[in-house]
Amino acid sequence: MDHFLYRNGHLHAEGVALSDIAANVGTPFYCYSAATLTRHYQLFKEALAPMDNLVCFAIKSLSNVAVLKLLGDLGAGMDVVSMGEYLRAKAAGVPGERIVFSGVGKTREEMRVALEGGIRQFNVESEPEMRALSEVAVSLGVKAPIAVRVNPDVDAKTHEKIATGKSENKFGIPIARAREVYAEAARLPGLEVVGIDVHIGSQLVDLEPFEQAFQKVADLTLALRADGHTIRRLDLGGGLGIPYTRSNEAPPLPLDYGAMVKRTLGHLGCEIEIEPGRLISGNSGVLVSSVIYVKNGEGRDFLILDAAMNDLVRPSMYGAHHDIVAVAEPAPGAPTVPFDVVGPVCETGDTFAKARDLPLLAEGDLVAFRSAGAYGAVMANEYNTRPLVPEVLVKDDHFAVIRERPSYDEILKRDKLPEWL
Ligand SMILES: *Cc1c(COP(=O)(O)O)cnc(C)c1O
């Protein structure tokens, strides 16, 4: 469920017409709904109750500090994968005790900054990383709380670029070697073992791979406890999928996910941590764009938008589908025509959709890409020297620009001419 609905013939974000924002900010822009973000976070809280739990928002899916503050103020923790994301969480006022540091290649500098600034736990992914973290912690005179990310070797049955839990993926340590790795962790002077971490992929539309993985984590918890380790926290990662089309997909609901977590892990008495990104942010955002031209090609019509592959990367990178709707509500029964929806970038890959049935649109009309809140703005870039797309947050009947579109001056100023040129 989201809060992007037609009212009086215009698509609204909560109480604000997207066309009003477009008139104010220009297009393209991302727009997020505070009520939708809040609702999705709360769904996870309800699903995990009454287990002791922390819902850590995966910042990489949507990292604007205003969004982080909104979720942080509700009590959310944050899952970060870089120093930049750590600093964003801190800038949003999230205390270190609610920040989890994930990622396969943390540098010593990142470890130091997080240890000094406060951290709930590091999810470590290799033995060399574990040794480096111990050294950094010892040099600061502290102990680094850790969970080891185990790779359970299950098939997440999702897009190959976002599956992370098979043995051939770069993530985590093979679960078969976990006891050995925990034994070394316990011997390292700078580490304190607090739990186990697992994350098997993103956009999972079936609970079964999760259940297989969590069953293996349950077995491992008992084995590690028998070896004398304190396992009091289980971090289950993120990855629950969302419906990208209104019609045919029905991924599991957070409530079903929570029930499965209770069934597989509830008896262990551990604190449960999860790291959802997409399910909180995905359907909380849209990308709004204007039609520049309608071009009649050979046997097909092109809708040329002012948004492009650099603003929303997912279609060109993953072949992902986004529903595209007209911001002005089409009359009931109005005719549709198939359009190839493209951006202005000089790449054939700059295609959002092929032969997509849309109402008869004309120059200047607005369209909205749905489900664009996750892995949208965060993956945007300035290819073709197109200014980074701005972000807007709506709450009730007001909106605010939470990241401005840079001016061309600002963009050009970043390039420096060497003296010898
Ligand atoms: C990407 C990622 C997440 C979030 O995944 P979603 O599919 O957005 O829920 C959580 N944890 C880790 C370690 C990740 O890499």
Coordinates of C-alpha atoms and ligand atoms in Angstrom, one line a residue:
M1 CA 0.0 0.0 0.0
D2 CA 1.2 3.5 -0.7
H3 CA 0.0 7.1 -0.7
F4 CA 0.3 7.9 -4.4
L5 CA -3.3 8.2 -5.5
Y6 CA -5.4 10.1 -8.0
R7 CA -7.5 12.9 -6.5
N8 CA -9.6 15.3 -8.5
G9 CA -8.0 14.0 -11.7
H10 CA -4.4 14.5 -10.6
L11 CA -1.9 12.0 -9.1
H12 CA -1.0 13.1 -5.6
A13 CA 1.6 12.2 -3.1
E14 CA -0.5 12.2 0.1
G15 CA -2.2 15.6 0.0
V16 CA 0.1 17.3 -2.6
A17 CA -0.5 17.2 -6.4
L18 CA 2.7 16.0 -8.2
S19 CA 2.0 18.7 -10.8
D20 CA 2.3 21.4 -8.2
I21 CA 5.7 20.1 -7.2
A22 CA 6.7 19.9 -10.8
A23 CA 5.7 23.5 -11.3
N24 CA 7.8 24.5 -8.3
V25 CA 10.9 22.2 -8.7
G26 CA 11.0 21.4 -12.4
T27 CA 11.4 17.9 -13.7
P28 CA 12.6 15.3 -13.4
F29 CA 12.5 14.8 -9.6
Y30 CA 12.0 12.0 -7.1
C31 CA 9.2 12.4 -4.6
Y32 CA 8.8 10.3 -1.4
S33 CA 5.8 9.9 0.9
A34 CA 6.5 10.2 4.6
A35 CA 3.3 8.3 5.5
T36 CA 4.3 5.4 3.2
L37 CA 7.8 5.2 4.6
T38 CA 6.4 5.3 8.2
R39 CA 3.8 2.6 7.4
H40 CA 6.3 0.2 5.9
Y41 CA 8.7 0.6 8.8
Q42 CA 5.8 -0.1 11.2
L43 CA 4.7 -3.2 9.3
F44 CA 8.1 -4.8 10.2
K45 CA 7.8 -3.7 13.8
E46 CA 4.4 -5.3 14.1
A47 CA 5.5 -8.4 12.3
L48 CA 8.5 -9.0 14.7
A49 CA 6.6 -8.2 17.9
P50 CA 6.8 -9.5 20.6
M51 CA 10.4 -10.6 19.8
D52 CA 13.1 -8.3 21.0
N53 CA 14.0 -6.7 17.7
L54 CA 15.6 -3.8 15.9
V55 CA 14.6 -2.9 12.3
C56 CA 17.7 -1.4 10.7
F57 CA 16.9 0.5 7.5
A58 CA 19.3 -0.4 4.7
I59 CA 20.5 3.1 3.8
K60 CA 21.9 2.0 0.5
S61 CA 18.3 1.8 -0.9
L62 CA 17.5 5.5 -0.2
S63 CA 20.1 7.5 1.7
N64 CA 18.8 11.1 1.9
V65 CA 19.4 12.4 5.4
A66 CA 15.8 13.7 5.7
V67 CA 14.5 10.2 5.1
L68 CA 16.9 8.7 7.6
K69 CA 15.9 11.3 10.2
L70 CA 12.2 10.4 9.6
L71 CA 12.9 6.7 10.2
G72 CA 15.4 7.3 12.9
D73 CA 13.0 9.4 14.9
L74 CA 10.5 6.5 14.8
G75 CA 13.2 4.3 16.4
A76 CA 14.7 2.6 13.4
G77 CA 18.3 1.4 13.3
M78 CA 20.4 1.8 10.2
D79 CA 22.4 -0.7 8.2
V80 CA 25.4 1.1 6.5
V81 CA 27.9 -0.3 4.0
S82 CA 30.4 2.6 3.8
M83 CA 31.8 5.5 5.8
G84 CA 29.6 7.8 3.8
E85 CA 26.5 6.0 4.8
Y86 CA 27.7 5.9 8.4
L87 CA 28.2 9.6 8.4
R88 CA 24.7 10.1 6.9
A89 CA 23.2 8.0 9.7
K90 CA 25.0 10.1 12.3
A91 CA 24.0 13.3 10.5
A92 CA 20.4 12.2 10.8
G93 CA 20.8 11.9 14.6
V94 CA 20.8 8.1 14.8
P95 CA 22.9 7.0 17.8
G96 CA 25.8 4.6 17.2
E97 CA 24.1 1.9 19.2
R98 CA 21.5 1.6 16.4
I99 CA 24.0 1.5 13.5
V100 CA 25.1 -1.8 12.0
F101 CA 28.1 -1.8 9.6
S102 CA 27.8 -4.3 6.8
G103 CA 29.9 -4.7 3.6
V104 CA 32.5 -7.0 2.2
G105 CA 35.4 -4.5 2.1
K106 CA 35.5 -2.2 5.1
T107 CA 38.7 -0.3 5.3
R108 CA 40.6 0.3 8.5
E109 CA 39.8 4.0 8.2
E110 CA 36.0 3.1 8.1
M111 CA 36.5 0.8 11.1
R112 CA 38.2 3.5 13.1
V113 CA 35.6 6.2 12.4
A114 CA 32.8 3.8 13.4
L115 CA 34.5 2.7 16.6
E116 CA 35.1 6.2 17.6
G117 CA 31.7 7.5 16.7
G118 CA 29.8 4.5 18.2
I119 CA 28.6 1.3 16.6
R120 CA 26.1 -1.5 17.4
Q121 CA 28.0 -4.1 15.6
F122 CA 30.2 -4.9 12.6
N123 CA 29.0 -7.7 10.3
V124 CA 32.4 -9.1 9.3
E125 CA 32.7 -11.1 6.1
S126 CA 36.2 -12.6 6.0
E127 CA 39.1 -13.6 8.3
P128 CA 41.4 -10.8 7.0
E129 CA 38.7 -8.3 7.8
M130 CA 38.3 -9.8 11.3
R131 CA 42.0 -9.5 12.0
A132 CA 42.1 -5.9 10.7
L133 CA 39.1 -4.9 12.9
S134 CA 40.7 -6.5 15.9
E135 CA 43.9 -4.5 15.4
V136 CA 42.1 -1.2 14.9
A137 CA 40.0 -1.9 18.1
V138 CA 43.1 -2.7 20.1
S139 CA 44.8 0.4 18.9
L140 CA 41.9 2.4 20.2
G141 CA 41.6 0.5 23.4
V142 CA 38.1 -0.8 22.7
K143 CA 36.4 -4.0 21.8
A144 CA 34.5 -4.2 18.5
P145 CA 31.2 -6.0 18.7
I146 CA 30.9 -8.4 15.7
A147 CA 28.6 -10.8 14.0
V148 CA 30.1 -13.0 11.3
R149 CA 28.2 -13.0 8.0
V150 CA 27.7 -16.6 7.0
N151 CA 26.9 -17.6 3.5
P152 CA 24.3 -20.4 3.8
D153 CA 24.6 -21.5 0.2
V154 CA 20.9 -21.2 -0.7
D155 CA 19.4 -20.1 -4.0
A156 CA 17.5 -16.8 -3.4
K157 CA 15.8 -17.2 -6.8
T158 CA 16.2 -13.6 -7.6
H159 CA 18.1 -11.5 -10.3
E160 CA 21.7 -12.8 -10.5
K161 CA 23.1 -9.3 -9.8
I162 CA 21.3 -9.1 -6.4
A163 CA 21.6 -12.8 -5.2
T164 CA 24.2 -12.9 -2.5
G165 CA 23.7 -16.2 -0.6
K166 CA 25.2 -18.8 -3.0
S167 CA 28.6 -20.2 -2.3
E168 CA 29.9 -18.6 -5.6
N169 CA 29.0 -15.1 -4.4
K170 CA 31.6 -12.9 -2.8
F171 CA 29.7 -12.4 0.4
G172 CA 30.2 -13.9 3.9
I173 CA 32.1 -17.0 4.9
P174 CA 30.9 -20.5 4.0
I175 CA 28.6 -21.7 6.8
A176 CA 30.5 -25.0 6.9
R177 CA 33.6 -23.1 8.1
A178 CA 31.7 -20.9 10.6
R179 CA 32.8 -22.8 13.8
E180 CA 36.5 -22.4 12.8
V181 CA 36.1 -18.7 12.1
Y182 CA 34.2 -18.0 15.3
A183 CA 37.0 -19.8 17.2
E184 CA 39.5 -17.4 15.8
A185 CA 37.3 -14.4 16.4
A186 CA 37.0 -15.4 20.1
R187 CA 40.8 -15.5 20.3
L188 CA 41.4 -12.1 18.7
P189 CA 41.9 -9.5 21.5
G190 CA 39.9 -6.6 19.9
L191 CA 36.7 -8.5 19.1
E192 CA 33.5 -9.3 21.1
V193 CA 31.3 -11.9 19.4
V194 CA 27.6 -10.9 19.8
G195 CA 25.8 -12.9 17.1
I196 CA 25.4 -14.2 13.6
D197 CA 24.5 -12.3 10.4
V198 CA 23.0 -13.6 7.1
H199 CA 21.7 -11.8 4.0
I200 CA 20.9 -13.9 1.0
G201 CA 19.8 -11.3 -1.6
S202 CA 17.4 -8.7 -2.6
Q203 CA 13.9 -8.6 -4.2
L204 CA 13.0 -12.1 -2.9
V205 CA 9.4 -13.0 -3.8
D206 CA 9.2 -16.2 -1.9
L207 CA 9.8 -17.0 1.8
E208 CA 11.3 -20.4 1.2
P209 CA 14.9 -19.4 0.6
F210 CA 14.8 -17.2 3.7
E211 CA 13.4 -20.1 5.7
Q212 CA 16.1 -22.5 4.5
A213 CA 18.8 -19.9 5.4
F214 CA 17.3 -19.2 8.9
Q215 CA 17.0 -22.9 9.6
K216 CA 20.7 -23.2 9.0
V217 CA 21.3 -20.1 11.3
A218 CA 19.3 -21.8 14.0
D219 CA 21.4 -24.9 13.8
L220 CA 24.6 -22.8 13.8
T221 CA 23.4 -20.8 16.9
L222 CA 23.2 -24.1 18.9
A223 CA 26.5 -25.3 17.6
L224 CA 28.3 -22.1 18.4
R225 CA 26.7 -21.9 21.9
A226 CA 27.9 -25.5 22.5
D227 CA 31.4 -24.2 21.5
G228 CA 31.1 -21.6 24.3
H229 CA 30.3 -18.5 22.2
T230 CA 27.7 -15.9 23.3
I231 CA 25.2 -15.7 20.5
R232 CA 22.6 -13.2 21.6
R233 CA 21.7 -11.4 18.4
L234 CA 20.7 -12.7 15.0
D235 CA 20.9 -10.3 12.0
L236 CA 18.7 -11.7 9.2
G237 CA 19.6 -9.1 6.6
G238 CA 17.1 -7.6 4.2
G239 CA 15.8 -8.7 0.9
L240 CA 12.0 -9.0 1.1
G241 CA 10.6 -8.1 -2.4
I242 CA 8.0 -5.7 -3.4
P243 CA 5.3 -5.7 -6.1
Y244 CA 6.7 -3.7 -9.1
T245 CA 3.5 -4.3 -11.1
R246 CA 0.1 -3.6 -9.7
S247 CA -1.3 -6.8 -11.2
N248 CA 0.4 -10.1 -11.1
E249 CA 3.1 -10.1 -8.4
A250 CA 2.3 -10.8 -4.8
P251 CA 5.5 -11.1 -2.7
P252 CA 5.1 -12.3 0.9
L253 CA 3.9 -9.7 3.4
P254 CA 6.1 -8.6 6.4
L255 CA 3.6 -10.3 8.7
D256 CA 4.1 -13.7 7.0
Y257 CA 7.9 -13.1 7.1
G258 CA 7.7 -12.3 10.8
A259 CA 5.7 -15.4 11.5
M260 CA 8.3 -17.5 9.7
V261 CA 11.1 -15.8 11.7
K262 CA 9.3 -16.7 15.0
R263 CA 8.8 -20.3 13.8
T264 CA 12.4 -20.8 12.8
L265 CA 14.3 -18.7 15.4
G266 CA 11.9 -17.6 18.1
H267 CA 12.9 -20.4 20.5
L268 CA 16.5 -19.3 20.7
G269 CA 15.9 -16.2 22.9
C270 CA 18.0 -14.0 20.6
E271 CA 17.4 -10.4 19.8
I272 CA 16.4 -10.2 16.1
E273 CA 17.8 -7.6 13.8
I274 CA 16.6 -7.2 10.2
E275 CA 17.9 -4.9 7.4
P276 CA 15.1 -4.1 5.0
G277 CA 15.7 -1.5 2.4
R278 CA 13.5 -1.9 -0.7
L279 CA 10.4 -2.9 1.2
I280 CA 10.5 0.3 3.2
S281 CA 11.6 2.7 0.5
G282 CA 10.6 1.1 -2.8
N283 CA 6.9 1.9 -3.0
S284 CA 7.4 5.1 -1.0
G285 CA 8.8 7.0 -4.0
V286 CA 8.1 7.9 -7.5
L287 CA 10.2 9.6 -10.2
V288 CA 8.3 12.3 -12.0
S289 CA 9.3 13.3 -15.5
S290 CA 8.0 15.4 -18.5
V291 CA 7.5 14.4 -22.0
I292 CA 9.9 16.3 -24.2
Y293 CA 8.7 14.9 -27.6
V294 CA 6.5 12.3 -29.0
K295 CA 8.4 10.8 -32.0
N296 CA 6.7 8.7 -34.5
G297 CA 9.2 6.0 -35.6
E298 CA 8.9 3.1 -38.0
G299 CA 6.2 0.9 -36.6
R300 CA 6.6 2.3 -33.2
D301 CA 6.1 5.6 -31.3
F302 CA 8.7 6.9 -28.9
L303 CA 7.9 8.8 -25.8
I304 CA 11.1 10.9 -25.1
L305 CA 11.2 11.9 -21.5
D306 CA 13.4 14.4 -19.6
A307 CA 14.4 11.6 -17.2
A308 CA 17.0 9.1 -18.4
M309 CA 19.0 6.0 -17.5
N310 CA 21.3 8.2 -15.3
D311 CA 18.3 9.2 -13.2
L312 CA 16.8 5.8 -12.8
V313 CA 19.3 3.1 -13.5
R314 CA 17.3 -0.1 -12.8
P315 CA 15.7 -0.7 -16.2
S316 CA 19.0 -0.5 -18.1
M317 CA 21.0 -2.3 -15.4
Y318 CA 18.7 -5.1 -14.4
G319 CA 16.1 -5.0 -17.1
A320 CA 13.7 -4.0 -14.2
H321 CA 10.1 -3.1 -14.8
H322 CA 8.6 0.1 -13.4
D323 CA 4.9 0.9 -13.8
I324 CA 4.6 4.3 -15.6
V325 CA 1.5 6.3 -15.2
A326 CA 0.2 9.6 -16.5
V327 CA 0.1 12.3 -13.7
A328 CA -3.2 13.7 -15.2
E329 CA -5.7 10.9 -14.6
P330 CA -6.9 9.4 -17.9
A331 CA -10.7 9.4 -18.4
P332 CA -12.2 6.0 -17.8
G333 CA -12.0 3.9 -21.0
A334 CA -9.7 6.5 -22.6
P335 CA -7.7 4.8 -25.5
T336 CA -4.1 3.7 -24.9
V337 CA -1.2 3.3 -27.4
P338 CA 2.0 1.3 -27.1
F339 CA 5.0 3.6 -26.6
D340 CA 8.7 2.9 -26.3
V341 CA 9.6 5.0 -23.3
V342 CA 13.1 6.4 -23.6
G343 CA 15.4 9.1 -22.2
P344 CA 17.6 11.6 -24.1
V345 CA 20.9 9.9 -23.3
C346 CA 23.0 8.7 -26.2
E347 CA 22.7 5.0 -25.5
T348 CA 20.2 2.5 -26.8
G349 CA 20.2 1.2 -23.3
D350 CA 18.5 4.4 -22.3
T351 CA 15.1 2.7 -22.6
F352 CA 12.7 2.5 -19.7
A353 CA 10.0 0.3 -21.4
K354 CA 9.1 -1.1 -24.8
A355 CA 5.7 -1.1 -26.3
R356 CA 4.2 0.1 -23.0
D357 CA 0.4 0.8 -23.3
L358 CA -0.1 4.4 -22.1
P359 CA -2.7 7.1 -22.7
L360 CA -2.2 9.4 -25.6
L361 CA 0.5 11.7 -24.1
A362 CA 1.8 14.9 -25.6
E363 CA 4.7 17.3 -25.1
G364 CA 4.8 18.8 -21.7
D365 CA 2.7 16.1 -20.1
L366 CA 3.9 14.6 -16.8
V367 CA 4.4 10.9 -16.1
A368 CA 5.4 9.1 -12.9
F369 CA 7.5 6.0 -12.5
R370 CA 6.1 4.0 -9.6
S371 CA 8.2 2.0 -7.1
A372 CA 11.2 4.2 -7.6
G373 CA 12.0 5.0 -4.0
A374 CA 14.6 2.2 -3.6
Y375 CA 17.8 2.0 -5.7
G376 CA 16.6 5.1 -7.6
A377 CA 18.1 8.4 -6.5
V378 CA 21.0 6.6 -4.8
M379 CA 22.1 5.1 -8.1
A380 CA 21.7 8.3 -10.1
N381 CA 24.7 9.8 -11.7
E382 CA 25.5 12.7 -14.0
Y383 CA 26.2 10.8 -17.2
N384 CA 25.9 13.2 -20.2
T385 CA 26.4 16.0 -17.7
R386 CA 22.8 15.8 -16.7
P387 CA 22.4 17.4 -13.2
L388 CA 21.8 14.9 -10.4
V389 CA 18.0 14.6 -10.0
P390 CA 16.6 16.4 -7.0
E391 CA 14.5 14.8 -4.2
V392 CA 11.3 16.0 -2.5
L393 CA 9.6 14.7 0.6
V394 CA 5.9 15.0 1.1
K395 CA 4.1 14.8 4.5
D396 CA 0.4 15.4 4.5
D397 CA -0.3 18.5 2.5
H398 CA 3.2 20.0 2.4
F399 CA 6.4 19.2 0.7
A400 CA 10.1 20.1 0.9
V401 CA 13.0 19.8 -1.4
I402 CA 15.4 17.5 0.5
R403 CA 18.1 17.6 -2.2
E404 CA 18.4 20.4 -4.6
R405 CA 19.2 20.0 -8.3
P406 CA 22.8 21.3 -8.7
S407 CA 23.3 24.2 -11.0
Y408 CA 25.5 23.9 -14.1
D409 CA 28.0 26.3 -12.4
E410 CA 28.3 23.9 -9.4
I411 CA 28.9 20.9 -11.8
L412 CA 31.5 22.7 -13.9
K413 CA 33.3 24.1 -10.8
R414 CA 34.2 20.5 -9.8
D415 CA 36.5 20.1 -12.7
K416 CA 39.9 21.6 -12.2
L417 CA 42.4 22.7 -14.9
P418 CA 46.0 21.8 -14.2
E419 CA 48.4 24.7 -14.2
W420 CA 50.4 23.2 -17.1
L421 CA 47.5 23.2 -19.5
Ligands
LIG1 C1 21.3 -4.5 0.1 C2 21.4 -5.1 1.5 C3 20.3 -5.0 2.3 C4 18.9 -4.4 1.8 O1 18.3 -5.2 0.9 P1 16.8 -4.9 0.4 O2 16.6 -5.9 -0.7 O3 16.8 -3.5 -0.1 O4 15.9 -5.1 1.5 C5 20.4 -5.4 3.6 N1 21.5 -5.9 4.1 C6 22.6 -6.0 3.3 C7 23.9 -6.6 3.9 C8 22.6 -5.6 2.0 O5 23.7 -5.7 1.2

